[in-house]
Coordinates of C-alpha atoms and ligand atoms in Angstrom, one line a residue:
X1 CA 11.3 18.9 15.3
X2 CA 10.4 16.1 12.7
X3 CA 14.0 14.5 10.7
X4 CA 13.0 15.8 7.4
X5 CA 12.8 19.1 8.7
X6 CA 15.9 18.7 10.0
X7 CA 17.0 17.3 6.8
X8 CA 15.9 20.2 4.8
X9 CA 17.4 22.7 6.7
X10 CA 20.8 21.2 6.6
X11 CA 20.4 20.9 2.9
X12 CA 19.9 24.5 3.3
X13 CA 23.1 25.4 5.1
X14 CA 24.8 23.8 2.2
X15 CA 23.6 25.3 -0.3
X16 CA 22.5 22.9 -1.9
X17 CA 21.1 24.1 -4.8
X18 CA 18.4 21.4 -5.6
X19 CA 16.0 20.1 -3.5
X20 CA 13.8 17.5 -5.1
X21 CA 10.7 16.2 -3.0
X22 CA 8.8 13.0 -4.0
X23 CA 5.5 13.4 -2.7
X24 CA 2.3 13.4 -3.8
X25 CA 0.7 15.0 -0.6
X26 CA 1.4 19.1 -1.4
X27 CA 0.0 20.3 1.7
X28 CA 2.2 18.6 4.1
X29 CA 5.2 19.4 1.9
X30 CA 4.0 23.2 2.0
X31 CA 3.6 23.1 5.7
X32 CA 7.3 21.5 6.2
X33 CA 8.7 23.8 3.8
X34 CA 6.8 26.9 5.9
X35 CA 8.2 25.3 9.2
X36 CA 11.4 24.5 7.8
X37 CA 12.5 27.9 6.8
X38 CA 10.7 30.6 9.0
X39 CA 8.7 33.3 8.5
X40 CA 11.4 35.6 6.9
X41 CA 12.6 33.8 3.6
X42 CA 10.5 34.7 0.7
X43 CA 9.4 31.8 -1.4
X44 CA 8.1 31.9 -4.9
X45 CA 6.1 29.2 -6.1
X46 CA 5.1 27.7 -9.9
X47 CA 3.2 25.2 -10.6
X48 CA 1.8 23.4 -13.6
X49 CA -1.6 24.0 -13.3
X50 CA -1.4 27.6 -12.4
X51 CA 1.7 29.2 -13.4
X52 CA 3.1 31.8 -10.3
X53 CA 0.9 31.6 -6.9
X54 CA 1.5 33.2 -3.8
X55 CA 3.3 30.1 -1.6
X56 CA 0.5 31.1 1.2
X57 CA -2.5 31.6 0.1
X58 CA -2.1 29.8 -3.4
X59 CA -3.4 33.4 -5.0
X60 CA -2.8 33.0 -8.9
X61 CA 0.1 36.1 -9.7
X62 CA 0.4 35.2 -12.9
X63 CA 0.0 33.0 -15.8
X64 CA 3.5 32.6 -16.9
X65 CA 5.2 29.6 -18.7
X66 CA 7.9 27.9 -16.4
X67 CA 10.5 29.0 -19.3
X68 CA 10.0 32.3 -18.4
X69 CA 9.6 32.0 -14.8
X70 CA 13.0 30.3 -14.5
X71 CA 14.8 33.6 -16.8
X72 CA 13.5 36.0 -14.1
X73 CA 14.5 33.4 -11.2
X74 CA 18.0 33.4 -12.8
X75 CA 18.3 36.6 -13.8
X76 CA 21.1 38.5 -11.1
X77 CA 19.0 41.9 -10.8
X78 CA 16.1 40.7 -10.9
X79 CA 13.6 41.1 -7.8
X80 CA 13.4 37.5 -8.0
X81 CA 17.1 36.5 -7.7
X82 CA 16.9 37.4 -4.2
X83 CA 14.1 34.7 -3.3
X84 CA 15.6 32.1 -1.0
X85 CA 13.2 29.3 -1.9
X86 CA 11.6 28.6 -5.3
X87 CA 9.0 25.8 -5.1
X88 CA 8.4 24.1 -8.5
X89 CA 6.0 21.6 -8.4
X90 CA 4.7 18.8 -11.0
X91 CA 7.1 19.8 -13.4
X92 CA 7.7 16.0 -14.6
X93 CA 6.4 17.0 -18.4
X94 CA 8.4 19.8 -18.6
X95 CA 11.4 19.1 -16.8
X96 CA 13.4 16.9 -20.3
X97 CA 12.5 19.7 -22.1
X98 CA 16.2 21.6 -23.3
X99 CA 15.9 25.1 -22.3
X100 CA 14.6 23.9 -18.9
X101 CA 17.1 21.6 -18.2
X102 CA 19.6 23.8 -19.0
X103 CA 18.2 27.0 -17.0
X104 CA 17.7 25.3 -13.9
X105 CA 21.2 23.8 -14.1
X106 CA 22.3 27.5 -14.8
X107 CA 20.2 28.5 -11.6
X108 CA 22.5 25.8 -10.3
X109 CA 25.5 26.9 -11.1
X110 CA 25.2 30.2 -9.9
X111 CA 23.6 29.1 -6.8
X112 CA 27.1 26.9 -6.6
X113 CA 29.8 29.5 -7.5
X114 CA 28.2 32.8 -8.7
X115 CA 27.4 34.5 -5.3
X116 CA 25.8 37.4 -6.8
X117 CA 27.0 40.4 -8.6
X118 CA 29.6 42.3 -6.1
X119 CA 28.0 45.2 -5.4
X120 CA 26.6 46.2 -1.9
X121 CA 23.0 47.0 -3.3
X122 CA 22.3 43.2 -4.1
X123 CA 22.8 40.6 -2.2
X124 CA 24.1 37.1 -2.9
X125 CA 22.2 35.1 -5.1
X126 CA 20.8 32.4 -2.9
X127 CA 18.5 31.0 -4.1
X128 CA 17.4 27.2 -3.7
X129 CA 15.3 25.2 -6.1
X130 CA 13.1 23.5 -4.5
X131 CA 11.3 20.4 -7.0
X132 CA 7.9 18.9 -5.5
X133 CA 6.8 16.2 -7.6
X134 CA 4.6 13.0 -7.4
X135 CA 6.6 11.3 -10.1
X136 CA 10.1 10.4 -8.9
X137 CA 12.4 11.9 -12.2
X138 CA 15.3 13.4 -12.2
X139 CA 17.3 14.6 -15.8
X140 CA 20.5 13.1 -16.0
X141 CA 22.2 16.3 -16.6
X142 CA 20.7 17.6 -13.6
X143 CA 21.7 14.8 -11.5
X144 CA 24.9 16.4 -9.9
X145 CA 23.1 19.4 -8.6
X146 CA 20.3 17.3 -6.9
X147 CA 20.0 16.1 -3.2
X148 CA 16.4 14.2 -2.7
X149 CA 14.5 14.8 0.4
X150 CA 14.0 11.2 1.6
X151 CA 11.2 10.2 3.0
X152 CA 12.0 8.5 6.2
X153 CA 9.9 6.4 8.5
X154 CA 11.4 6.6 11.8
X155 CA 12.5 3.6 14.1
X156 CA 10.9 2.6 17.5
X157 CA 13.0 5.0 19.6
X158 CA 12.3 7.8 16.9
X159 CA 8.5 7.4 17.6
X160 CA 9.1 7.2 21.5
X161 CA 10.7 10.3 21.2
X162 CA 8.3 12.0 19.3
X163 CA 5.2 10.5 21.9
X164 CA 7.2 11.7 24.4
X165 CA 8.5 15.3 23.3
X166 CA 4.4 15.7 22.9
X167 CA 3.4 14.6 26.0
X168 CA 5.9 17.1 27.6
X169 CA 4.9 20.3 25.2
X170 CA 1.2 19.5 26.0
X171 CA 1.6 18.9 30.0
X172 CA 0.0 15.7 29.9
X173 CA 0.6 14.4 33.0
X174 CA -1.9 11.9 33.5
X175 CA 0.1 9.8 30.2
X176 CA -0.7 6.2 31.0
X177 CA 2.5 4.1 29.5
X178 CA 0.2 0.9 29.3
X179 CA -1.3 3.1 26.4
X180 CA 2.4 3.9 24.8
X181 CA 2.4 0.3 22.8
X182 CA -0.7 1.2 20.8
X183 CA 0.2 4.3 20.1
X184 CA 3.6 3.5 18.7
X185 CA 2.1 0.9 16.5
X186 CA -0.3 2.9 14.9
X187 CA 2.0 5.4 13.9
X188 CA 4.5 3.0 12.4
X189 CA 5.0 3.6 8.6
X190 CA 4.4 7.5 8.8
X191 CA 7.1 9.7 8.3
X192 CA 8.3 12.0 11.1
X193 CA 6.4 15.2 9.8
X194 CA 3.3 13.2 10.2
X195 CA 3.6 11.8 13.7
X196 CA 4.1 15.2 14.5
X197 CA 0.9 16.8 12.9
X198 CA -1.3 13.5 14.2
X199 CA -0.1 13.9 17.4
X200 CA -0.8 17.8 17.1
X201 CA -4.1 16.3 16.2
X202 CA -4.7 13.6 18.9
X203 CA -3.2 16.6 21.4
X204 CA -5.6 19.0 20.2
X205 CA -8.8 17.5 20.9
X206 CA -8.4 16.7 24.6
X207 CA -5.4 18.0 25.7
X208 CA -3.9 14.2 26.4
X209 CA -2.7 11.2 24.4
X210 CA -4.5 8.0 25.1
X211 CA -4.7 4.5 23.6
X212 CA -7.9 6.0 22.7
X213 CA -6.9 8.0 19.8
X214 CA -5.6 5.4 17.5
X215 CA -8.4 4.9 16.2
X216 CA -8.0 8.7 15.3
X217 CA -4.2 8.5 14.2
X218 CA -5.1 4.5 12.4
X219 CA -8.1 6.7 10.3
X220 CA -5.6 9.7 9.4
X221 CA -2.4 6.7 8.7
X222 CA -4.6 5.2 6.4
X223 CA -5.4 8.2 4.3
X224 CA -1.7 9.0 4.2
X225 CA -0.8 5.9 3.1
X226 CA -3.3 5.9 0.1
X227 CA -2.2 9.3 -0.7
X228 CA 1.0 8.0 -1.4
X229 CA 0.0 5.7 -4.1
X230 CA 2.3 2.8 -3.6
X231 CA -0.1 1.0 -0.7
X232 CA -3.4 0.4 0.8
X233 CA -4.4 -0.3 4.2
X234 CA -7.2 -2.9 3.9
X235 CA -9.5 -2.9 7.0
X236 CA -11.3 -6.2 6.5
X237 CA -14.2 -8.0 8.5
X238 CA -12.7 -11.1 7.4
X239 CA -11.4 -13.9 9.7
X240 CA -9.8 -17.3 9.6
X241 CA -13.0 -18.6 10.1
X242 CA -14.5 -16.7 7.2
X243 CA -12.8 -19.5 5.2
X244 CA -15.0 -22.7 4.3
X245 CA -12.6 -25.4 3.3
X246 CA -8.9 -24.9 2.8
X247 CA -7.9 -27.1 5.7
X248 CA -4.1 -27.2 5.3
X249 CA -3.1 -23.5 4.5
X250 CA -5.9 -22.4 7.5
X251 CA -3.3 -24.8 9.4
X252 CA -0.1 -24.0 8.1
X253 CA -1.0 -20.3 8.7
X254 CA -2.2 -20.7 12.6
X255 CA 1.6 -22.1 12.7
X256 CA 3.2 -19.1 11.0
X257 CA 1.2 -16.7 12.8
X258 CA 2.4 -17.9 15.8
X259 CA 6.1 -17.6 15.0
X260 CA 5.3 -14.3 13.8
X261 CA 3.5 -12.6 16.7
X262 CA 6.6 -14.2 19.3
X263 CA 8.7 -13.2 16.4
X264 CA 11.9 -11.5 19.2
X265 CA 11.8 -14.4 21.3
X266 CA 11.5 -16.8 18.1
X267 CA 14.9 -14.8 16.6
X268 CA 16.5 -16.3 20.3
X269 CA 16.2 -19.4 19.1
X270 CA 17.4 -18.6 15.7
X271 CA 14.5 -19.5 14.3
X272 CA 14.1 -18.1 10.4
X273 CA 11.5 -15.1 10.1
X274 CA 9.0 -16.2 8.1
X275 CA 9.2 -14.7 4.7
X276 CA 5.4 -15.4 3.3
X277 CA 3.4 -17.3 0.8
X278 CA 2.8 -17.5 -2.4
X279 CA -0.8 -18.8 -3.6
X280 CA -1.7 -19.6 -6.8
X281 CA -5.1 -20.8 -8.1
X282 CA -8.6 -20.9 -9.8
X283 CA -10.7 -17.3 -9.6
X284 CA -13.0 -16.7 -6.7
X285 CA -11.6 -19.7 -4.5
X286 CA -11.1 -17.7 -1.8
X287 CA -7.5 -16.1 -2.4
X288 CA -8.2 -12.7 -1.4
X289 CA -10.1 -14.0 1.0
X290 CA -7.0 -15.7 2.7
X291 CA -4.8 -12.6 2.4
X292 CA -7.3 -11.0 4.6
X293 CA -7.6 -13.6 7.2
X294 CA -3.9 -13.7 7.2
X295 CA -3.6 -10.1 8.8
X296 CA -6.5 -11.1 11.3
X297 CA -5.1 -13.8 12.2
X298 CA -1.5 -12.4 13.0
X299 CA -3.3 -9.2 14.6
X300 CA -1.0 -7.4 11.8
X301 CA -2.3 -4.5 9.2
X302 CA -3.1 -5.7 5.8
X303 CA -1.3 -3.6 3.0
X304 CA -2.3 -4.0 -0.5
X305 CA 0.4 -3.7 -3.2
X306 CA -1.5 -3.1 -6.7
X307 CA 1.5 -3.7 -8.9
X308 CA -0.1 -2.1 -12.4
X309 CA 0.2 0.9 -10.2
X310 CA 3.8 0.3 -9.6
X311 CA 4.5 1.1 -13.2
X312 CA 5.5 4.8 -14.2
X313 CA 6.3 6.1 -17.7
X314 CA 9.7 8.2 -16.3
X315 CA 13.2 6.2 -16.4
X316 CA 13.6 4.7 -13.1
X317 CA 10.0 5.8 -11.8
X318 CA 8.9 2.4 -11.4
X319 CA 12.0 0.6 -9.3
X320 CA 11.6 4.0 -7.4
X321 CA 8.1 3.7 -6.5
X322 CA 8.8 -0.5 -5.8
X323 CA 11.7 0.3 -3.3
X324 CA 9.1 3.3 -1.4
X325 CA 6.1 1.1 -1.8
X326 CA 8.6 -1.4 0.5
X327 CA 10.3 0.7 2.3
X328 CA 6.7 1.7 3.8
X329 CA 5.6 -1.5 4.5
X330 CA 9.1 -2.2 6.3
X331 CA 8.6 0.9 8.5
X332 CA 5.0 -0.3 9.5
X333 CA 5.7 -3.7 10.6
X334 CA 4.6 -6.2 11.9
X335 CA 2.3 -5.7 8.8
X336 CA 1.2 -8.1 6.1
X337 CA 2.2 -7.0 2.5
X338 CA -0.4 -8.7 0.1
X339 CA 0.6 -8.2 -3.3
X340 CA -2.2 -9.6 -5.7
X341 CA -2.1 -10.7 -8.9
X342 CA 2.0 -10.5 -9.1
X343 CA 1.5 -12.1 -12.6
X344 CA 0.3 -9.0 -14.0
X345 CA 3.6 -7.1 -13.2
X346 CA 6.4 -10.1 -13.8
X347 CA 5.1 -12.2 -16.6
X348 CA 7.2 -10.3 -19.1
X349 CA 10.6 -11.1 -17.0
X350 CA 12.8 -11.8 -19.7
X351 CA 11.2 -9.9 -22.7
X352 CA 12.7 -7.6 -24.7
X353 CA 9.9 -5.2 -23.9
X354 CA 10.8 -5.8 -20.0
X355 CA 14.2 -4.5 -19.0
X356 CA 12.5 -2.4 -16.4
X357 CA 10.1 -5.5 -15.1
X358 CA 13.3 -7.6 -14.9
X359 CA 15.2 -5.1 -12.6
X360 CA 12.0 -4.9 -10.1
X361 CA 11.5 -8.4 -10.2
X362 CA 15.3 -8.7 -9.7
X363 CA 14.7 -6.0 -6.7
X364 CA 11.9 -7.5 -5.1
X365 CA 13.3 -11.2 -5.2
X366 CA 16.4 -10.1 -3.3
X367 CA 14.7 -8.5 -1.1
X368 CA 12.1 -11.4 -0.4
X369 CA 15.0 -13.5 -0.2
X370 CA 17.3 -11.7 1.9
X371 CA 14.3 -10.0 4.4
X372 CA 14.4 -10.3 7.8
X373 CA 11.5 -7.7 8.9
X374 CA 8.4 -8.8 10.2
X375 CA 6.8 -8.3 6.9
X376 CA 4.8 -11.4 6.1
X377 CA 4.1 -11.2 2.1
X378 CA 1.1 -12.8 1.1
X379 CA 1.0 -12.8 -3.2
X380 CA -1.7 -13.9 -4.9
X381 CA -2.3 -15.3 -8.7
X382 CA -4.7 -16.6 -10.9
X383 CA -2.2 -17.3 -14.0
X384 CA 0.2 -19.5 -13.1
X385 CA 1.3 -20.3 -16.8
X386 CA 3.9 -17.7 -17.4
X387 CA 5.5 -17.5 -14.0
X388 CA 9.3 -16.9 -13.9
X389 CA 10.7 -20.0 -12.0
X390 CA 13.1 -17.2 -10.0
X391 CA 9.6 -17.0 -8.2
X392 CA 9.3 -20.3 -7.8
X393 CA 12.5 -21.4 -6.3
X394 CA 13.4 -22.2 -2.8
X395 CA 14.5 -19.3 -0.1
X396 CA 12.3 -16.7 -1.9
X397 CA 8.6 -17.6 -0.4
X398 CA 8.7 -20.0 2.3
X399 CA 6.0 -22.0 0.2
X400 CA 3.9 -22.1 -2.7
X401 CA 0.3 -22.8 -2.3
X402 CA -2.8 -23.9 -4.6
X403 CA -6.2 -23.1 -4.2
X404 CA -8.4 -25.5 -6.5
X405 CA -12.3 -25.2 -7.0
X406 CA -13.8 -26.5 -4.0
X407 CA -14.4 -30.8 -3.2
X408 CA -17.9 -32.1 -2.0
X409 CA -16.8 -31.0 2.2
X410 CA -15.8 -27.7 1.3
X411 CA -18.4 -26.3 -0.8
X412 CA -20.9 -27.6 2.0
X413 CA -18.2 -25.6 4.6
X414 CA -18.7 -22.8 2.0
X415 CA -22.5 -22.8 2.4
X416 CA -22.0 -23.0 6.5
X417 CA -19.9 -19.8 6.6
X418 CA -22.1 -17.8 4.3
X419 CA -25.7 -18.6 5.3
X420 CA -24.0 -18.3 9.1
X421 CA -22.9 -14.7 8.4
X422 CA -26.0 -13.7 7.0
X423 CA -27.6 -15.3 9.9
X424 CA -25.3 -13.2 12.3
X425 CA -25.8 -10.3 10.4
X426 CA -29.9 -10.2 10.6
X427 CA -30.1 -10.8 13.9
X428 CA -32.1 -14.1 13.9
X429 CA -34.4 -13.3 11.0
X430 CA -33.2 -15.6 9.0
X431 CA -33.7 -19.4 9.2
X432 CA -30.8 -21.5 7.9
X433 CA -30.8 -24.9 7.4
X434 CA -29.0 -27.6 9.7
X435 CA -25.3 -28.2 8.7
X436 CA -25.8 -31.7 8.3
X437 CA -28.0 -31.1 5.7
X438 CA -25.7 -29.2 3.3
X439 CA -24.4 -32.2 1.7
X440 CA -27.6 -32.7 -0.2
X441 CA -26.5 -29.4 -1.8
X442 CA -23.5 -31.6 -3.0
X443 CA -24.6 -33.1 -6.1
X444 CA -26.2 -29.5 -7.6
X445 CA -22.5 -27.5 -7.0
X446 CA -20.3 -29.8 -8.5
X447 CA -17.7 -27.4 -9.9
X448 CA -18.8 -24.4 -8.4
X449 CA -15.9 -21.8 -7.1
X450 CA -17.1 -20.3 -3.5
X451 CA -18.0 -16.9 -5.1
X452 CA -20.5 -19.1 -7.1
X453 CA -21.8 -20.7 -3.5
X454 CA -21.7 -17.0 -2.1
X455 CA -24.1 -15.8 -4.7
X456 CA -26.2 -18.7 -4.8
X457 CA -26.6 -17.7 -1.0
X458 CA -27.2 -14.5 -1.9
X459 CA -29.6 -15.1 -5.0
X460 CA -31.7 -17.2 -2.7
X461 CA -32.0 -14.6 0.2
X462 CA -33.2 -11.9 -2.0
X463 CA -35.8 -13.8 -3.7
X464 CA -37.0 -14.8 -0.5
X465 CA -37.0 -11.7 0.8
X466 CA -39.2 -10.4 -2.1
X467 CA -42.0 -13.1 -1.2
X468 CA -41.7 -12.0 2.4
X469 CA -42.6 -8.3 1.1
X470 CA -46.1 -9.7 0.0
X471 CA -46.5 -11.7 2.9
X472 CA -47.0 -11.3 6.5
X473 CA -44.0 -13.1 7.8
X474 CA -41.4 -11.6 9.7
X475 CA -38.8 -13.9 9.0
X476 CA -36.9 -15.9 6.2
X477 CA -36.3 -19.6 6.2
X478 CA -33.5 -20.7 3.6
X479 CA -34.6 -24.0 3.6
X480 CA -32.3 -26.7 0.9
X481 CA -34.5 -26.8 -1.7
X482 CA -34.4 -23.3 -2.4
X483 CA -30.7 -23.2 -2.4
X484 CA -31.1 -25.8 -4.5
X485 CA -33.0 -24.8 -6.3
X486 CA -31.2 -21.4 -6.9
X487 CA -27.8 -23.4 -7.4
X488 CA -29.6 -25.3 -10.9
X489 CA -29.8 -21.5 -12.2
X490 CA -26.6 -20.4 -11.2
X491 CA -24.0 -20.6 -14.1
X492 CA -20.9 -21.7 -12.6
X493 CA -17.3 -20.7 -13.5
X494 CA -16.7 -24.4 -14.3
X495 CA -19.4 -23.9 -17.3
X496 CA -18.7 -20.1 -18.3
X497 CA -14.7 -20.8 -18.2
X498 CA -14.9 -24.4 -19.5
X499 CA -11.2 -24.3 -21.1
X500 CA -9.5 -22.0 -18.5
X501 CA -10.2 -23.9 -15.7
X502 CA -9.5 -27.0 -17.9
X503 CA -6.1 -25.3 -18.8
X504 CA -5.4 -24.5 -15.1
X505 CA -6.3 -27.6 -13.5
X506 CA -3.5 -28.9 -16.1
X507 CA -1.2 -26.1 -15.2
X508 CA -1.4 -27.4 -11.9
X509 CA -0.8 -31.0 -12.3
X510 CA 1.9 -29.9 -14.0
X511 CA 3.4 -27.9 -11.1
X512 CA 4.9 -28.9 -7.5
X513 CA 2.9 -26.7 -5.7
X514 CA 1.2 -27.7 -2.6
X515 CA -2.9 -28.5 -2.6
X516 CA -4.1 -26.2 -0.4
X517 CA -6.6 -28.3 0.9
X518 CA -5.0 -31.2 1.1
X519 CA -1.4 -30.2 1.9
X520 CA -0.3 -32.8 -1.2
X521 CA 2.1 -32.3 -4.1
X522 CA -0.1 -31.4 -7.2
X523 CA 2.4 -32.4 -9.4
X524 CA 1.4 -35.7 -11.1
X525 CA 3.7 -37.9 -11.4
Ligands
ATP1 P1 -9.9 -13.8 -7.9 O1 -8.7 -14.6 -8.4 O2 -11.0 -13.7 -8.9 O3 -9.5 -12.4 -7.4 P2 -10.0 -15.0 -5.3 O4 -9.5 -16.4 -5.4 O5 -9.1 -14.0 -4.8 O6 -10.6 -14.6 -6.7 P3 -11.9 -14.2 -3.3 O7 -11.9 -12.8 -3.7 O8 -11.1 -14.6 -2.1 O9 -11.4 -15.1 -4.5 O10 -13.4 -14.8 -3.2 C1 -14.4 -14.3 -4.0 C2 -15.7 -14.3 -3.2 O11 -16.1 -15.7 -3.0 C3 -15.6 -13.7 -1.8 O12 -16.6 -12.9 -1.6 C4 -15.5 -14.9 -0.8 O13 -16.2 -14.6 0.3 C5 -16.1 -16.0 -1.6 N1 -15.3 -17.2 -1.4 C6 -14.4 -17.7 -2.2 N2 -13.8 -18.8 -1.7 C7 -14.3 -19.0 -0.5 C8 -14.0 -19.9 0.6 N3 -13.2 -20.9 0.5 N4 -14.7 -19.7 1.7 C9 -15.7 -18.8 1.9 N5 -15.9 -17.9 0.9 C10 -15.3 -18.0 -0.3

C-alpha cells in the first residue's frame, strides 16, 4: 500500500479534522481517497464548477453554493452530518471569504470536541473535511485545524519495495534483476500512489516487469510531472556535439559530467558534488542549446523550471510551489534542473514590490548553496544587468559562464553542425559543402548569433528545394554561394538589436564572468 495512503488513513484515526491535498491531478487523488477509505464510508463531494456531485460517478446532485453546502454538512441532524468524508475541491476563491472560514472551522470544532448529539438514533459526528486544491492556501484562522497531505517521493529502498511487492502480487517469476536499475530510475520523482498505478500499468499489459517498460512508465512520469505544474521533462535530440563553437564550457562540462555520473565513488574521495552553472549571454547563442546537451551528456533527465510559473497570487503559494518544484527534482535525481531565464523571477530582489521574490530567492540560494543531491542546475539568462550579486558570489553555482555572439571558427563550426544534421536527416539527398570551405562564409556572418546561421541554413535549403520541385533533380547541393548568398539577406541580431547587444557586450566587459569560448575573464581591466 502506497505512503500517502498510509498517511491519510492515520490522519483518519486521528481525527483529524482537515485534510488539505495540493494537487492538481483530481483523478489520482479520487482514486487514493476511494482506496484509502473503503467501500463503506460515504463521501460527499463539492466542487467549484459544479456544486454537489456524486464522488463516483461525478453525477451533478445539485447546484448549491458552497455556503450552503457547508450548513447542511455542519448541521448535527442533518443526513449529511453522518458523512465520513467531505471532498471540497478548488475552493481557493472562496475559501477567505468570512462565513466560510468560519463554518468550516465550526465543522472543525465539532469534528474536535462535539461528538454528536447524545442520543442513540445519531451517531457521532465524524466527519472529515477533506480540501483538494491546485493552489497551495491555507486561511490563517484555519491553520490549527489543518494537517497537509504531503506529497512524498519515496527513497531507493521505497521504490525497491514497491518493484518488489509487484513482482510478488503478479507471480512474475521470470523478473530479471539486471532490469531492476532502469526500472527504479524511471520511476524516481513520482510519488508512491503513482509507482503503484504505473506498475499496475506495466503489470497489466504482459503480466511481467521488464527493463522494457520504461519507456512506458518514462511516457506516463512525464505527463505526471507536467501535470503538476512546477516541471517539465524535456526529451531533447540534442547532444554535446550539437554545439558549434563553445570550446571551453563543451570542456568544462565533459569534466563535470564525469564527476557526476561516478558521483558515490567521487563522495569517497570527498570530492564536492557539483552544484551547476550559471550562463549568462547574448540571445540565440546556443544557451538552451547547452542545457540540453548537458542532460545528454551526463545520461541525466532534463527538467525545465519556468519560474513565471512559480508565481501564485495566494500568500505563501509561490515559496510553496518553489520548495515542490525542488523537492521533485531532488526525488528524481541524478537529473539536471535547468531553470531559464532566472532573471525574469529575481530581478526585483530587493524591491519593495518583492518581499515574496526575496524569500524564494533567499530559498533557492540556500539551497543551491547547501545541496548535496545529484541535481546539476543549469540556469540560463539573457539580462545580466539587474542580477543580484547573492547569485553571483562564490559557493552558490560552481561557475558563471558567458556565451558571446559567435568569432570567425565558430560560426563556420555553427554552419558544420547544421548543414551536417540536415545532411543526416535526408538521408544523403542533400549535398553540403566541404568544411574547409566554410570560412569563406566568414566575412558575410560577421555578427551573426547561431540562430541567425541556423536559419540562413534553413532559408537556403528551402529555396533550393523549391527549384528542385521544377526540376528533375533528385537531390540538393548547398553549395557556398548560396549560403552566401542567403546570409547577405539575412538580418542579423547584431543589426535588428544594434543597442542591446552593444549594451550587453558592455555588461559583460564589465563582469568577471568566464568567456565561454575562451575560458578567459571578461572583465576588462
Ligand atoms: P535565448 O536567449 O533567445 O533563449 P539561447 O541562447 O538559449 O537563446 P538557443 O535556444 O540555444 O539560444 O539557440 C537558438 C537556436 O540557434 C537553436 O535552434 C540552436 O540550434 C541554434 N544555435 C545557437 N547557438 C548555437 C551553437 N553554438 N551551435 C549550434 N547551434 C546553435
Amino acid at each position: 500500500m502506497s505512503k500517502e495512503i498510509l498517511d491519510f488513513q492515520k490522519m483518519l484515526d486521528v481525527n483529524i479534522p482537515i485534510i488539505f491535498i495540493h494537487n492538481h491531478d483530481f483523478v489520482r487523488v479520487d482514486e487514493m481517497i476511494s482506496e484509502a477509505i473503503g467501500r463503506n464510508v460515504a463521501i460527499r463531494e463539492w466542487n467549484s464548477a459544479v456544486g454537489t456531485v456524486d464522488f463516483k460517478n461525478k453525477e451533478p446532485i445539485m447546484r448549491q453554493s458552497l455556503e450552503n453546502f457547508l450548513i447542511e454538512i455542519y448541521a448535527p441532524d442533518s443526513t449529511y452530518g453522518k458523512d465520513r468524508i467531505v471532498v471540497l475541491k478548488e475552493i481557493q476563491d472562496l475559501i477567505d471569504q468570512p462565513q466560510i472560514k468560519s463554518l468550516l472551522m465550526m465543522i472543525a470544532q465539532r469534528r474536535l470536541y462535539d461528538h454528536g448529539i447524545q442520543d442513540e438514533d445519531i451517531p457521532p459526528y465524524s466527519t472529515t473535511i477533506v480540501i483538494v486544491s491546485s493552489v497551495d492556501h491555507i486561511p490563517e484562522e484555519l491553520i490549527p485545524y489543518v494537517s497537509y497531505l504531503e506529497q512524498t517521493y519515496p527513497d531507493e529502498a521505497e521504490i525497491n519495495q514497491l518493484i518488489d511487492a509487484h513482482i510478488k502480487i503478479n507471480k512474475d517469476q521470470g523478473f530479471d534483476e539486471k532490469d531492476r536499475k532502469a526500472l527504479l530510475q524511471s520511476l524516481k520523482g513520482l510519488t508512491s500512489f503513482e509507482i503503484d498505478r504505473t506498475l499496475d500499468m506495466a503489470m497489466s499489459e504482459n503480466g511481467n516487469l521488464r527493463a522494457s517498460d520504461t519507456k512506458m512508465i518514462l511516457a506516463q512520469k512525464k505527463q505526471m510531472v507536467k501535470k503538476s505544474g512546477l516541471l517539465e521533462f524535456v526529451e531533447t535530440p540534442e547532444t554535446i556535439e550539437s554545439i558549434g563553437g563553445l570550446d571551453y564550457l563543451k570542456d568544462y562540462l565533459k569534466g563535470k559530467s564525469q564527476v557526476m555520473k561516478e558521483i558515490i565513488r567521487a563522495k569517497e574521495y570527498a570530492v564536492r558534488v557539483p552544484k551547476g552553472i550559471f550562463i549568462v549571454g547574448m540571445p540565440g547563442c546556443g544557451k538552451s542549446l547547452c542545457a540540453k546537451a548537458t542532460a545528454a551528456l551526463f545520461k541525466a533527465p532534463l527538467l525545465k523550471m519556468d519560474m513565471g510559473s512559480m508565481m501564485g497570487k495566494y500568500v505563501g503559494e509561490s515559496e510553496g510551489r518553489l520548495r515542490s518544484a525542488i523537492k521533485l527534482a531532488e526525488a528524481a535525481a541524478p537529473c539536471i534542473l535547468w531553470i531559464d531565464e532566472i532573471e525574469k523571477a529575481f530581478n526585483g530582489v530587493g524591491g519593495e514590490s518583492s518581499e515574496v521574490i526575496t524569500r524564494m530567492f533567499g530559498y533557492f540560494l540556500s539551497w543551491l548553496q547547501e545541496k548535496t543531491s545529484n541535481v546539476y542546475v543549469v540556469a540560463t539568462a539573457n539580462n545580466a544587468e539587474n542580477l543580484p550579486p547573492e547569485l553571483k558570489r562564490k559557493g552558490r553555482f560552481d561557475e558563471i559562464f558567458c556565451v558571446n555572439l559567435p568569432k570567425d571558427n565558430e560560426r563556420e563550426a555553427i554552419f558544420k553542425v547544421h548543414l551536417e544534421k540536415k545532411q543526416r536527416n535526408a538521408e544523403s539527398k542533400v549535398i553540403i559543402p566541404k568544411k574547409e570551405e566554410l570560412s569563406k562564409l566568414n566575412s558575410y556572418t560577421r555578427g551573426f548569433n547561431g540562430a541567425d546561421i541556423e536559419s540562413v541554413v534553413d532559408e537556403t535549403l528551402e529555396n533550393l528545394f523549391i527549384e528542385l520541385l521544377h526540376s528533375n533533380r533528385g537531390s540538393i547541393e548547398i553549395t557556398i554561394d548560396k549560403l552566401r548568398e542567403q546570409a547577405q539577406k539575412t538580418i542579423s541580431i547584431s543589426a535588428s538589436c544594434k543597442n542591446q547587444i552593444k549594451n550587453m557586450e558592455k555588461i559583460f566587459g564589465e563582469s568577471s564572468f568566464i568567456d565561454a569560448t575562451t575560458g578567459k575573464q571578461t572583465l576588462k581591466n
